[in-house]
Each structure stands twice: as C-alpha cells, then as structure tokens.
Short mmCIF file of C-alpha atoms and ligand atoms in Angstrom, two decimals:
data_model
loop_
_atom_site.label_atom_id
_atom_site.label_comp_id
_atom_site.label_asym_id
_atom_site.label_seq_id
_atom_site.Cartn_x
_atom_site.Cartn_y
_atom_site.Cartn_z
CA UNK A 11 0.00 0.00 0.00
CA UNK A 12 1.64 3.45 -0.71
CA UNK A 13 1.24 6.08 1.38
CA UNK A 14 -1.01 8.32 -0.76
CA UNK A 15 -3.31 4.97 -0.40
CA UNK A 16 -3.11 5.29 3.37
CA UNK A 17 -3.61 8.96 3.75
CA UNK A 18 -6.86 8.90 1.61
CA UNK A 19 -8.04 6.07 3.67
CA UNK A 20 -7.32 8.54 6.89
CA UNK A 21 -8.67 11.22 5.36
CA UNK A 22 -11.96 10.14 4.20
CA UNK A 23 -13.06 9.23 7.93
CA UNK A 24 -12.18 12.95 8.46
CA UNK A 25 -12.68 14.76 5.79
CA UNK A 26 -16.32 14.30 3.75
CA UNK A 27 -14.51 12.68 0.41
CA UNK A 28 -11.10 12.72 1.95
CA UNK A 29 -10.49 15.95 0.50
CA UNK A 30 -11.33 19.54 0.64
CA UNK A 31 -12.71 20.66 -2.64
CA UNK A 32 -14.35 18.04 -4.88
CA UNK A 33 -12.51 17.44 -7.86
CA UNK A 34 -9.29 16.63 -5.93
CA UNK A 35 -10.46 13.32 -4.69
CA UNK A 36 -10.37 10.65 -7.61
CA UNK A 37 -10.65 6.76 -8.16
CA UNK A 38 -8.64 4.64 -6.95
CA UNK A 39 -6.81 7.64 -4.74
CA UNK A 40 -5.34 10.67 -5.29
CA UNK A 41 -1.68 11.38 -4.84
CA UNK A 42 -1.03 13.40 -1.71
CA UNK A 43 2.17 15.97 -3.09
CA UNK A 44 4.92 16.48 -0.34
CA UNK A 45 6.73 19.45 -2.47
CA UNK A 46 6.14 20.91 -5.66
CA UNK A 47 8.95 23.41 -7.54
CA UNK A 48 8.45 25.17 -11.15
CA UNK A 49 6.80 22.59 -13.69
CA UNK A 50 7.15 19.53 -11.20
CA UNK A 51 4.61 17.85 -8.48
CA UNK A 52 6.26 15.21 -5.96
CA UNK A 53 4.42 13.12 -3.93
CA UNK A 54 4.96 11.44 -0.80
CA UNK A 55 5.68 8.36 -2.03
CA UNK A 56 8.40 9.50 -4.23
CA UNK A 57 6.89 9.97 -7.62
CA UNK A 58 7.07 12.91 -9.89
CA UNK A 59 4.94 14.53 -12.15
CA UNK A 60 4.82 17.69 -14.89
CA UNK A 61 2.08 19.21 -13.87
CA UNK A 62 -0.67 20.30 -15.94
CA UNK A 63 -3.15 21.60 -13.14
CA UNK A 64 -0.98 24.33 -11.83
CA UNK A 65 -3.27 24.64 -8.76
CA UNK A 66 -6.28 25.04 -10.98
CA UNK A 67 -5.28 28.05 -12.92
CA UNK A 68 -3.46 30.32 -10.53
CA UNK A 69 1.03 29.04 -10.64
CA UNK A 70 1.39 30.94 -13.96
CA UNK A 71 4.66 31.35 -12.53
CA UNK A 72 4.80 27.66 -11.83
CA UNK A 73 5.08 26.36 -8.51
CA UNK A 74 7.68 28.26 -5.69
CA UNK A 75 8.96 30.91 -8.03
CA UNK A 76 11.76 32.40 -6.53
CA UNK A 77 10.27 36.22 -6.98
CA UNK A 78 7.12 34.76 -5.42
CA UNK A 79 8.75 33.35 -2.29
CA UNK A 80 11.51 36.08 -1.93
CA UNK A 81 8.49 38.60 -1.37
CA UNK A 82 6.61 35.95 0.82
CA UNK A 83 9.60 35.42 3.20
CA UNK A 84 10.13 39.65 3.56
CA UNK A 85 6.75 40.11 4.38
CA UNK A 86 5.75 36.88 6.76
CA UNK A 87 8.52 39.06 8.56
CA UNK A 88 6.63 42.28 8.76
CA UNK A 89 3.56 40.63 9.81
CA UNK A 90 0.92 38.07 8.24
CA UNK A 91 -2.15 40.23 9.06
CA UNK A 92 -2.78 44.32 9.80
CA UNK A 93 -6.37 44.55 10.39
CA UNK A 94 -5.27 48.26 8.89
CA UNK A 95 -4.63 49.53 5.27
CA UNK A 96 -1.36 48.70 3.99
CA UNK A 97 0.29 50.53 1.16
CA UNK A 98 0.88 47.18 -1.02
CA UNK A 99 -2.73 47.17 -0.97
CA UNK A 100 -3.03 50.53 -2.72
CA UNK A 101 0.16 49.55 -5.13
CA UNK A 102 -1.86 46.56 -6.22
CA UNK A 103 -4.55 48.64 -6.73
CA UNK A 104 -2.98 51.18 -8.90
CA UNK A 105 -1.62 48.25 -11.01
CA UNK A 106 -4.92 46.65 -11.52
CA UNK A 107 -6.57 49.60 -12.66
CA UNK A 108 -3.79 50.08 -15.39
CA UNK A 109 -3.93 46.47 -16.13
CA UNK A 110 -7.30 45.25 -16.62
CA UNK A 111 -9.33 47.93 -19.53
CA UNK A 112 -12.43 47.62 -17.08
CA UNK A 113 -11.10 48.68 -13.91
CA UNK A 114 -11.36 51.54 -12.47
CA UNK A 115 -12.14 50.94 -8.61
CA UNK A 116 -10.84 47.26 -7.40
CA UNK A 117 -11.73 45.94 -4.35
CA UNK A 118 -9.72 42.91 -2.97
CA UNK A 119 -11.90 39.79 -1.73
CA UNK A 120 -10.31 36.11 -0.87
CA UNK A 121 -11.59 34.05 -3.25
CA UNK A 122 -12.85 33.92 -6.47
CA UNK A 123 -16.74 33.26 -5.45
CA UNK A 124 -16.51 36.09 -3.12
CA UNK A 125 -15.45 38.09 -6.40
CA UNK A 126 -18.49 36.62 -8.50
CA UNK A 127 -20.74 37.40 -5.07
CA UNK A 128 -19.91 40.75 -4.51
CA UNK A 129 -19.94 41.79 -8.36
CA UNK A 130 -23.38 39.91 -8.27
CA UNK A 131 -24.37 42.00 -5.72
CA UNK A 132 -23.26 45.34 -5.96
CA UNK A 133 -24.80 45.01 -9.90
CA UNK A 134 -28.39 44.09 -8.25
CA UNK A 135 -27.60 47.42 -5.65
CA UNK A 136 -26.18 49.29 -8.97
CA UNK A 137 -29.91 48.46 -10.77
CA UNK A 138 -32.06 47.36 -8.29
CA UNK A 139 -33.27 44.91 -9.97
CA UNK A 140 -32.41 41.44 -9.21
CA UNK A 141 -32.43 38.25 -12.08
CA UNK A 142 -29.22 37.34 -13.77
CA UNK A 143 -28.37 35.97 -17.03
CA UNK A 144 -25.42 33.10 -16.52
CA UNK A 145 -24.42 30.81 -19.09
CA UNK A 146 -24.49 26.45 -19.62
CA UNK A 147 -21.39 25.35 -18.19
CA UNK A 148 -19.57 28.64 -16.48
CA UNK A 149 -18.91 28.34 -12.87
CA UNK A 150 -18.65 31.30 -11.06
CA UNK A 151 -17.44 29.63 -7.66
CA UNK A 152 -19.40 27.52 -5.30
CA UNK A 153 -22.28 30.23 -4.02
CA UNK A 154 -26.06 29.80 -4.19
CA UNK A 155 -27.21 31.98 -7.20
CA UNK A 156 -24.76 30.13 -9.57
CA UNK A 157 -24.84 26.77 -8.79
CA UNK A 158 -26.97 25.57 -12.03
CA UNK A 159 -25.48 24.47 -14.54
CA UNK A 160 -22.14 25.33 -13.36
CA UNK A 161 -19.78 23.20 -15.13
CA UNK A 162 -19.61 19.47 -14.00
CA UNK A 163 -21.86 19.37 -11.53
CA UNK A 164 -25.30 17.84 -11.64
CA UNK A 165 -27.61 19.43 -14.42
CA UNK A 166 -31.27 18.88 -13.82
CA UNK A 167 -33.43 22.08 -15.68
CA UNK A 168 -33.59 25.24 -14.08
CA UNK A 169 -32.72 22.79 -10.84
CA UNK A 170 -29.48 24.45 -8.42
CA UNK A 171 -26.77 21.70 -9.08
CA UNK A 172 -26.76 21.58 -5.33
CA UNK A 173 -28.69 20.14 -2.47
CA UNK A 174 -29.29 23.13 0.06
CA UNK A 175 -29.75 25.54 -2.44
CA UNK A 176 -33.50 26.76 -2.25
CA UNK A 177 -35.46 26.61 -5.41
CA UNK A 178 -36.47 30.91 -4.64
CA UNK A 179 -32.60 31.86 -4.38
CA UNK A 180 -31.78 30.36 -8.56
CA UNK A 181 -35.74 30.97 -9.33
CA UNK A 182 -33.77 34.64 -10.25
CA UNK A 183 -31.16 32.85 -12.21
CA UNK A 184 -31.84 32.63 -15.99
CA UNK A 185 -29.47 30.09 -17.45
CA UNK A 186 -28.44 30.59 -21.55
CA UNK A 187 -26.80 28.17 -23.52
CA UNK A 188 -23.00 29.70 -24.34
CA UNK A 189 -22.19 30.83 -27.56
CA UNK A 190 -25.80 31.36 -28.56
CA UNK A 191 -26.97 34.92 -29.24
CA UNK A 192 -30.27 34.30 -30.31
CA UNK A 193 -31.79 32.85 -27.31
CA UNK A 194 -29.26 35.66 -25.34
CA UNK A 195 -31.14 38.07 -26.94
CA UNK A 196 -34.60 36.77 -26.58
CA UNK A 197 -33.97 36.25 -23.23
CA UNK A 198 -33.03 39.14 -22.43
CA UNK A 199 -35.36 40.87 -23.74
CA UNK A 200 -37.79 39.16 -21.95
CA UNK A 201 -36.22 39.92 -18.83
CA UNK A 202 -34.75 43.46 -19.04
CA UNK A 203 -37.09 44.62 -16.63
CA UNK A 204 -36.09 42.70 -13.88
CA UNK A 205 -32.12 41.92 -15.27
CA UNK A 206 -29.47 43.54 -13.22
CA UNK A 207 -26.50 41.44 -14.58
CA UNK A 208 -24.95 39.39 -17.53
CA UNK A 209 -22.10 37.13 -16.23
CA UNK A 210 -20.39 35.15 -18.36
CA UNK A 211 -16.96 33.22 -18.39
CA UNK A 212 -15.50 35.37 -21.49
CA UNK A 213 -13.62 31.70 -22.67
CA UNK A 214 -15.03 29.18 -20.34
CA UNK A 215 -12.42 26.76 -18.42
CA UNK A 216 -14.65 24.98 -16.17
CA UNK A 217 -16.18 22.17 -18.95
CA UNK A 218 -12.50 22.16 -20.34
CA UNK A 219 -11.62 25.15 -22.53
CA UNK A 220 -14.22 26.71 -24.54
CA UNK A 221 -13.79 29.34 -26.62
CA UNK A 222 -16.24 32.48 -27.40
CA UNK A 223 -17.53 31.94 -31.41
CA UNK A 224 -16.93 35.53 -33.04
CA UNK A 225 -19.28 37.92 -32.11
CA UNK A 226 -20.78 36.38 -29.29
CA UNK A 227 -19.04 38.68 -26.51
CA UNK A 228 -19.48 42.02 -28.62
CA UNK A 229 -23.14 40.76 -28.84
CA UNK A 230 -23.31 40.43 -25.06
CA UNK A 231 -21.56 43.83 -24.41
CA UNK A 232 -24.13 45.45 -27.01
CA UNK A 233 -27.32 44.16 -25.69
CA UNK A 234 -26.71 44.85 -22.23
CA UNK A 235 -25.65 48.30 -22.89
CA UNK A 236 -28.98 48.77 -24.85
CA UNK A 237 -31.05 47.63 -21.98
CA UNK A 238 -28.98 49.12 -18.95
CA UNK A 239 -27.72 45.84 -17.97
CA UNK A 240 -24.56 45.02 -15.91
CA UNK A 241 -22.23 43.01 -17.51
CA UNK A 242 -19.80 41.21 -15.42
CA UNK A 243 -16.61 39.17 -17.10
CA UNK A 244 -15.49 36.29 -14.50
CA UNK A 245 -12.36 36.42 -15.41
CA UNK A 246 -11.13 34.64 -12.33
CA UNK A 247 -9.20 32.03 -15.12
CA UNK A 248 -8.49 34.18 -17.93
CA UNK A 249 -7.35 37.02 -15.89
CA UNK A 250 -3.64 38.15 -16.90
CA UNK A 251 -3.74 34.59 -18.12
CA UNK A 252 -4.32 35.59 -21.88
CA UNK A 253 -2.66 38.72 -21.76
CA UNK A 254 -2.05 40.84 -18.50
CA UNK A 255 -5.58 42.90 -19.24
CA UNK A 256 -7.54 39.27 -19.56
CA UNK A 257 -9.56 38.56 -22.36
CA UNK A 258 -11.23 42.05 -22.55
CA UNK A 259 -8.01 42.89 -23.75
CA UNK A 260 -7.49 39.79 -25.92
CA UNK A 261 -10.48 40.43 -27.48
CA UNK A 262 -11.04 43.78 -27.31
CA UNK A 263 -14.66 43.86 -25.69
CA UNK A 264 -14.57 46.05 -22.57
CA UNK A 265 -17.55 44.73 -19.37
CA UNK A 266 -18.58 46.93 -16.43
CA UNK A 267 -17.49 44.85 -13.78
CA UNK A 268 -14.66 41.58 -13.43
CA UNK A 269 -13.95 39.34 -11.34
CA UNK A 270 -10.24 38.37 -10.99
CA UNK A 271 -8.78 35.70 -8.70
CA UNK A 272 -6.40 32.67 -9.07
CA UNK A 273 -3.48 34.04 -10.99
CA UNK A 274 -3.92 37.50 -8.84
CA UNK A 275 -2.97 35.87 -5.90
CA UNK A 276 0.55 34.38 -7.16
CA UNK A 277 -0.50 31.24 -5.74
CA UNK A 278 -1.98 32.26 -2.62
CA UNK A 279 -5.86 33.14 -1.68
CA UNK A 280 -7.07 36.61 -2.97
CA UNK A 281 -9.07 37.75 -6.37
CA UNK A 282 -10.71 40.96 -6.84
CA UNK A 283 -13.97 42.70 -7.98
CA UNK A 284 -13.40 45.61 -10.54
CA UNK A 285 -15.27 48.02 -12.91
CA UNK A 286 -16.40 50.95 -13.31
CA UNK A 287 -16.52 54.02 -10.76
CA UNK A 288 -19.95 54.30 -10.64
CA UNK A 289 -20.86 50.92 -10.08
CA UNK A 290 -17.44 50.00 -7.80
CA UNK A 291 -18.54 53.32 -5.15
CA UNK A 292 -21.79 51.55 -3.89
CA UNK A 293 -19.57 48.83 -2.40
CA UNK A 294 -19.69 49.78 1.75
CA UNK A 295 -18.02 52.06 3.08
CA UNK A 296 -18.85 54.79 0.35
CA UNK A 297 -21.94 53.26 -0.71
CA UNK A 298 -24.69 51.21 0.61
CA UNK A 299 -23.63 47.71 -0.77
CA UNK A 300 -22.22 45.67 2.11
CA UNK A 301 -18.95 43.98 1.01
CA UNK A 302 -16.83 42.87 4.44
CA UNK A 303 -13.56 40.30 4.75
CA UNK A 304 -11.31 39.50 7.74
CA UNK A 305 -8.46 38.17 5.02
CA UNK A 306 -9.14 40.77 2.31
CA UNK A 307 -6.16 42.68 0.88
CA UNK A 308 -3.98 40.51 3.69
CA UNK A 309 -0.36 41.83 3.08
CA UNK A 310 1.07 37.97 2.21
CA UNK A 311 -1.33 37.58 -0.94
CA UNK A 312 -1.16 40.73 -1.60
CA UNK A 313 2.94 40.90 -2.27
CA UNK A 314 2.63 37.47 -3.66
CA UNK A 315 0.02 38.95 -6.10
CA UNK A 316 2.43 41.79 -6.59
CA UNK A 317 5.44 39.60 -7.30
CA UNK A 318 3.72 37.47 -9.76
CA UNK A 319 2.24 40.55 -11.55
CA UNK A 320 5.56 42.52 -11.96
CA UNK A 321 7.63 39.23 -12.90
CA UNK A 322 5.38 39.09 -16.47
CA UNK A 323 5.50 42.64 -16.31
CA UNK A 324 9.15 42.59 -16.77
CA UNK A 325 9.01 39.64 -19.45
CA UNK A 326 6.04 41.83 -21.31
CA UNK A 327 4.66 39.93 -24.53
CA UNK A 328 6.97 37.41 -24.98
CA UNK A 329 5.99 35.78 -21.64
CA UNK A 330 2.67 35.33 -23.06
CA UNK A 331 4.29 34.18 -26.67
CA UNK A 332 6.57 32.23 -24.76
CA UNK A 333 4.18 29.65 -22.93
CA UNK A 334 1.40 29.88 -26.40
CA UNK A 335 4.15 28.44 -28.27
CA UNK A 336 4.71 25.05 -25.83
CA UNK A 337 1.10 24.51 -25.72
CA UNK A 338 0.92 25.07 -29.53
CA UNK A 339 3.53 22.19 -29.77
CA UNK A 340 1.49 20.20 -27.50
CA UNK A 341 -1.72 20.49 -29.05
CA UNK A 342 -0.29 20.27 -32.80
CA UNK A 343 1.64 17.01 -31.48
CA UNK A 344 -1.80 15.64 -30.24
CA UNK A 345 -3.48 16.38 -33.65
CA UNK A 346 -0.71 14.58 -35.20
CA UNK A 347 -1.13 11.50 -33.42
CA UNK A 348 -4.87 11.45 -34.57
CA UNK A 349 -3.67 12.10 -38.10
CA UNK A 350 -4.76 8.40 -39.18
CA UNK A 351 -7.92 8.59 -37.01
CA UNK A 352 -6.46 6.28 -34.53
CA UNK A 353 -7.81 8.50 -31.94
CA UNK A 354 -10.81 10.09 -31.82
CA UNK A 355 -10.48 13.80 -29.58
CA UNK A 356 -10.88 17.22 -30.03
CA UNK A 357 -8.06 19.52 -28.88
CA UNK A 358 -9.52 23.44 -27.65
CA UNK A 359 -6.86 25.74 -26.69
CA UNK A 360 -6.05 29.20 -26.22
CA UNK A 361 -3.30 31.16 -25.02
CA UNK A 362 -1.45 29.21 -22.57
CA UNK A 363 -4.74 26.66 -21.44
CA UNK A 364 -6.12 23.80 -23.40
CA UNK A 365 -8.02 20.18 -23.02
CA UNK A 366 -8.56 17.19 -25.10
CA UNK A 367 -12.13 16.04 -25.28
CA UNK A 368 -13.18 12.30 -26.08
CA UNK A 369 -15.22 13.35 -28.61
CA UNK A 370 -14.69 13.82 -32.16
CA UNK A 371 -17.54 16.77 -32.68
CA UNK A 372 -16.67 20.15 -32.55
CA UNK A 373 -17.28 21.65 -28.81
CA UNK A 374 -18.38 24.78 -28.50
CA UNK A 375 -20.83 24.56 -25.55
CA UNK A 376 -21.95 22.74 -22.39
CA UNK A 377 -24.17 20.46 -24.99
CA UNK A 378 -21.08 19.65 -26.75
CA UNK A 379 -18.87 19.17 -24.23
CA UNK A 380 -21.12 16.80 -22.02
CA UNK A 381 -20.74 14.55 -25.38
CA UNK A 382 -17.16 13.73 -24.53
CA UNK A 383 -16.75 10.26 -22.86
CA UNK A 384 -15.96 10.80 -19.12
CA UNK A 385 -14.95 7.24 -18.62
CA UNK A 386 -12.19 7.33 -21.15
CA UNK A 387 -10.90 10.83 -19.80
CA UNK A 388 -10.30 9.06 -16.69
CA UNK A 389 -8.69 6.16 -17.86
CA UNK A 390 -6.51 8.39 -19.99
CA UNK A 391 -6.33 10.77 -16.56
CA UNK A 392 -4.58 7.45 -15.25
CA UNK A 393 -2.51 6.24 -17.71
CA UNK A 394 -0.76 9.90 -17.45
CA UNK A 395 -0.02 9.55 -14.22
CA UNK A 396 1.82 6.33 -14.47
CA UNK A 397 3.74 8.44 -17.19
CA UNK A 398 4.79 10.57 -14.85
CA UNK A 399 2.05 13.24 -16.04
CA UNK A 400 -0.48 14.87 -14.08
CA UNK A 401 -3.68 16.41 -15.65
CA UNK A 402 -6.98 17.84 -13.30
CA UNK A 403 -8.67 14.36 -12.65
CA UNK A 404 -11.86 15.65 -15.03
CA UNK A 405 -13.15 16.07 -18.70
CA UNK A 406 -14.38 19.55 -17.40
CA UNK A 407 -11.61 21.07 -16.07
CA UNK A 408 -8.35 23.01 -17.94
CA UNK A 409 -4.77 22.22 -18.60
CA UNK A 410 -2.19 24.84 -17.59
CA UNK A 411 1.23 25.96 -19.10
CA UNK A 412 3.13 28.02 -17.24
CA UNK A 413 6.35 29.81 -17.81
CA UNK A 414 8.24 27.10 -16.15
CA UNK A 415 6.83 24.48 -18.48
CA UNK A 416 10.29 23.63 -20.61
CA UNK A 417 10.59 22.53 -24.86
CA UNK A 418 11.82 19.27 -22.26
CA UNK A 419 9.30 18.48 -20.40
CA UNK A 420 6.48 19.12 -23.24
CA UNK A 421 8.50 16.33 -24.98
CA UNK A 422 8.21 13.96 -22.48
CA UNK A 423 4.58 15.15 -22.06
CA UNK A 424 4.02 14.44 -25.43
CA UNK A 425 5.55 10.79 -25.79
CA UNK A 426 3.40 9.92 -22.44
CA UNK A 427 0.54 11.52 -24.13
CA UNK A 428 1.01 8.93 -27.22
CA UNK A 429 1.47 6.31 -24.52
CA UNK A 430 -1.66 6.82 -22.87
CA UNK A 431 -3.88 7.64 -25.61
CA UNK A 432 -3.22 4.19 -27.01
CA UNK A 433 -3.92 2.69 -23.81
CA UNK A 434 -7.07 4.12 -23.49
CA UNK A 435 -8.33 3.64 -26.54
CA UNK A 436 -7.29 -0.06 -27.07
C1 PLP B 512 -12.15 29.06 -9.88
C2 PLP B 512 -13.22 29.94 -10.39
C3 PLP B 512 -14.06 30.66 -9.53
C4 PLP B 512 -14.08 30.44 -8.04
O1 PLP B 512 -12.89 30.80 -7.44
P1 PLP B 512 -12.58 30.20 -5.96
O2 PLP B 512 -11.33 30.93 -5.56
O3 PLP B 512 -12.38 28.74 -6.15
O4 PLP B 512 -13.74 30.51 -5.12
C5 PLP B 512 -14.93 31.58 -10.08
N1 PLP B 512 -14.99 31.76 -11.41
C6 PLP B 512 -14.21 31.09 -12.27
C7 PLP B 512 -14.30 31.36 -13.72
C8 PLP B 512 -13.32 30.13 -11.78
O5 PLP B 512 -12.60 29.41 -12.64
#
C-alpha cells in the first residue's frame, strides 16, 4: 500500500470525500504531493509529475517561483495580518486599474466566489433589480445563485446543481446556452425589466476550454448596454492569463465589472472585484452595498500577487508568446497522433490553457462538451499519471502551461501523451 493509499483512507473518515474541494479526490486515490517546484509535483511516495493543473489556474509562474517566495519570506517578517490599510494594498490597486481595460475601482476579496458574489451584488444594488443571465457550463465559484449548470456538476433544468440551495434563491437565475446569441437576446429581452447582470466566463475553463464563437461577446456587451444591464466578465481564469488585461483585452470587448482571482494571488488566496466608478462606489463604506472580509487585501497575498504581476511585467509579450508556443507544440503534437484517425479527440486551446475532449464533434458549448466520454478521460487521466504526467482528474476542467513548463518536459509530455492515448483507446 503506498502512502497516498493510506492517507486517503485517513482522510476520508475525516474529511467528507477525503479531500477539501471536490474534484481533488479521484478513483482509486489521489496522490497526496509532499513538495512541488516550477513545472514539477512530488508526492509522498516519491513519484514525480509535470504538472498540468498548476493549482487550478493560478502558478502561472509555476510552482515556488523564486520572486514569489523572496516577497513571501520579507513580508511573513513584517507581519501576516494588519487589520489596517497597507500601502501594497493601494500599489496593487494602482496596477490593476492600469492592467485590466475595465477597472477603475478594485476591491480585494479572498476568493474567487466572493469576487463573483460581490460583483453579483453590488450590480443588483447598482440596478435594483435582481435576475441574472449566466451561461451552460460557467462556474462562477461555489455560491447559491450560480450553482446551475455550473460546469460538471449535476444538471437537472432550471434545478441548483446543489442540495441546500432553495429553489427561490436560482428561481432569479436565468441560465443561456454559451455561444448562442439568439436565445441571449430573446432572453433578455424578456427579462430586461427585472435583469441587473450578464455574467459570463468570457472563454469558459470549467467544462474544459471553450472558446467564445466571433461575435458572441461584442453581442453580449451590445445588448446589455442597450437595456442598462450590468455586464460582469469572471475572469477569475483568464485574468492576466491571456494577456495581462484578460480577455477584454485579448479580445477587445470592454464589461462593467470583473472578477479576478487565481493568478492575482501568485498562488496564494485573494481575487478581486473591478469596474467601473460608478458601479465600484456603492460597495460599503462609500456606498450602501455591504462587502466585508477578515483576510481581504492581507499583506502575504497581496505581495505574492504583486510579485507574480511585476515578474510578467518585466518579461512583457513574450511571456505570453513564450508559454502559447509550448502549448501550440502540445496540441499540434496531439493532432498529429490522430492524423490516421487512430484516436478520436478534439483539442480546444487558447493562449497558454487547453483540453482534449473524447469526442470527435466540434465543442463549443456545455451540450457539446457533455458529449465527450468521461470514462475514457479518466482512464486516460490514469494512464498519465503512471507516465509521470499529471492532468486535473476531469473532462471539465483546464490544462495549464506556465512559464516554467520547458521545450523538455512538453517532450516527455508528449511521448506519455502517445502512450496513454493508445492505452485508453485499445
Ligand atoms: C475558480 C473559479 C471561480 C471560483 O474561485 P474560488 O477561488 O475557487 O472561489 C470563479 N470563477 C471562475 C471562472 C473560476 O474558474
């Protein structure tokens, strides 16, 4: 028995699931990781693997960056915790706001379904109004008005995904397939007089990668303009992960509000809630949206945030070129292996993120992507990681480059990839 084996075992009569967010626990058992450093995962049996997850988004910087844990150590030294304003708060700030085309007030929450709750909120306080318009297959972290349909959770009709969740809390919840302006439209004009906010996942992440068809996030940014809508951009993934100014920069289509988290935090817990004065000023204490957190804007994330964000800084474009280029490599070296139709996936990638799909149909939307065959992900999930490759343990989730990802290591990615993908399929 290794000891991953007998740590799950532990933790399962402690922990509900043995872990402490969902997806981490998979069949037989997942690895427990002792250490992790730039591209690499070890666990504590020994084994090591590239690592494709990178914490779910945030390590762009891969994991322990030196910049990261240089400005870590200096602070933990000055104190973990003010209860006060600091001044990297206000630095980080002033960088956002020059950063992300949206932003012009930022306030600095925990986590990334704080962001989505608080941008949620202060858009109902901003209209006072209170339905939403969220889309098949984006999660906006795990809080009550957007659990349905949320990625790969359960997906009953018009049903929260979630026991718990009262049918009156998602009755104001209008769910819209992605990537489908026509029933956008008619839906919101349906609603308009009772919609206080479009939020969308500008290239979703959360059912694997999915990308925006052209014209479908100018279309959202027109309508909701014409009807006085809020329009929110969760770009908790694809924040300074396609470019430092998200994909509102990447694609040139500018929201009221975003939500930022994951990469923000340089591997620790913050994200962020950002937009436009007028909206951002209701938050308390200048306006009369209540917004409150013990942790928010604590001086560790922050500096880690600050570390991360001024290391691509430095790098500029060819950071971003940099890691597009391995996962072009990896994705073009997949595509080759399918070249005599020996195996049947779909590759969607963007930037620095991608994710195979067991399908062989285009996927463009939640419909699409449920299509893939979960039970062969896994298996190929598996095979991986006896090849010394770790990918998130679901069809629905992303693979991440980041800059510590070498031309090396997506070799040997790419020979276990062939490895595995004959596995599974034979
Ligand atoms: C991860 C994620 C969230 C939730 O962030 P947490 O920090 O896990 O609460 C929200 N929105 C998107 C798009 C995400 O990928």
């Amino acid at each position: 028995m290794t000891k991953s084996e007998r740590l799950f075992a532990k933790a399962k009569t402690l922990i509900p699931g043995g872990v402490n967010s969902p997806v981490r626990a998979f069949s037989p058992y997942p690895f427990f990781t002792k250490c992790a450093k730039g591209s690499r995962l070890v666990d504590v049996d020994g084994n090591e693997y590239i690592d494709y997850c990178m914490g779910y988004g945030p390590l762009i910087l891969g994991h322990a960056h030196p910049h990261v844990v240089r400005a870590v150590r200096e602070q933990l030294e000055n104190g973990t915790l003010f209860g006060t304003p600091s001044e990297q708060e206000v630095e980080l700030a002033e960088l956002i706001c020059k950063l992300v085309p949206s932003a012009e007030m930022v306030r600095l929450v925990t986590t990334g379904a704080e962001a989505t709750m608080s941008a949620i909120r202060v858009a109902r306080g901003f209209t006072r109004k209170k339905k939403i318009v969220k889309f098949e297959g984006c999660y906006h972290g795990a809080h009550d008005c957007v659990l349905v349909k949320a990625g790969s959770g359960a997906t009953t009709l018009g049903m929260p995904d979630s026991l718990g969740i009262p049918e009156e809390t998602t009755r104001n919840t209008i769910v819209v397939p992605y990537n489908d302006v026509e029933k956008f439209e008619k839906a919101v004009k349906r609603e308009k007089e009772n919609l206080a906010a479009v939020i969308v996942e500008p290239v979703i992440g959360n059912i694997g990668v999915v990308l925006p068809k052209e014209g479908f996030l100018e279309t959202l940014r027109e309508l909701t303009a014409k009807y006085g809508v809020v329009l929110i951009f969760d770009e908790v993934i694809t924040g300074f992960r396609l470019a430092l100014g998200g994909a509102q920069e990447y694609y040139g289509v500018t929201p009221d509000l975003t939500t930022l988290g994951k990469i923000l935090g340089g591997g620790l817990p913050m994200a962020a809630y950002a937009g436009k004065e007028e909206i951002m000023r209701l938050t308390a204490p200048s306006g009369k949206v209540y917004q409150a957190g013990t942790f928010s804007g604590n001086p560790i994330s922050v500096v880690a945030g600050l570390a991360t964000l001024m290391a691509i800084r430095q790098k500029g474009r060819a950071f971003y070129d940099e890691m597009e280029q391995k996962k072009k490599k990896l994705c073009d070296g997949i595509r080759d292996l399918q070249r005599d139709g020996k195996y049947p996936v779909t590759v969607n990638e963007i930037a620095s993120m991608f994710q195979l799909f067991f399908t062989d149909g285009e996927v463009n939307d939640y419909k699409s992507a449920k299509r893939a065959d979960t039970a062969k992900f896994m298996t190929f999930q598996k095979k991986l990681l006896e090849n010394g490759v770790f990918v998130p343990p679901s069809q629905f989730e992303t693979c991440f480059i980041s800059s510590e990802h070498s031309q090396e290591d997506i070799e040997e990615t790419l020979l276990a990839i062939e490895e595995s993908l004959e596995q599974t399929i034979t």
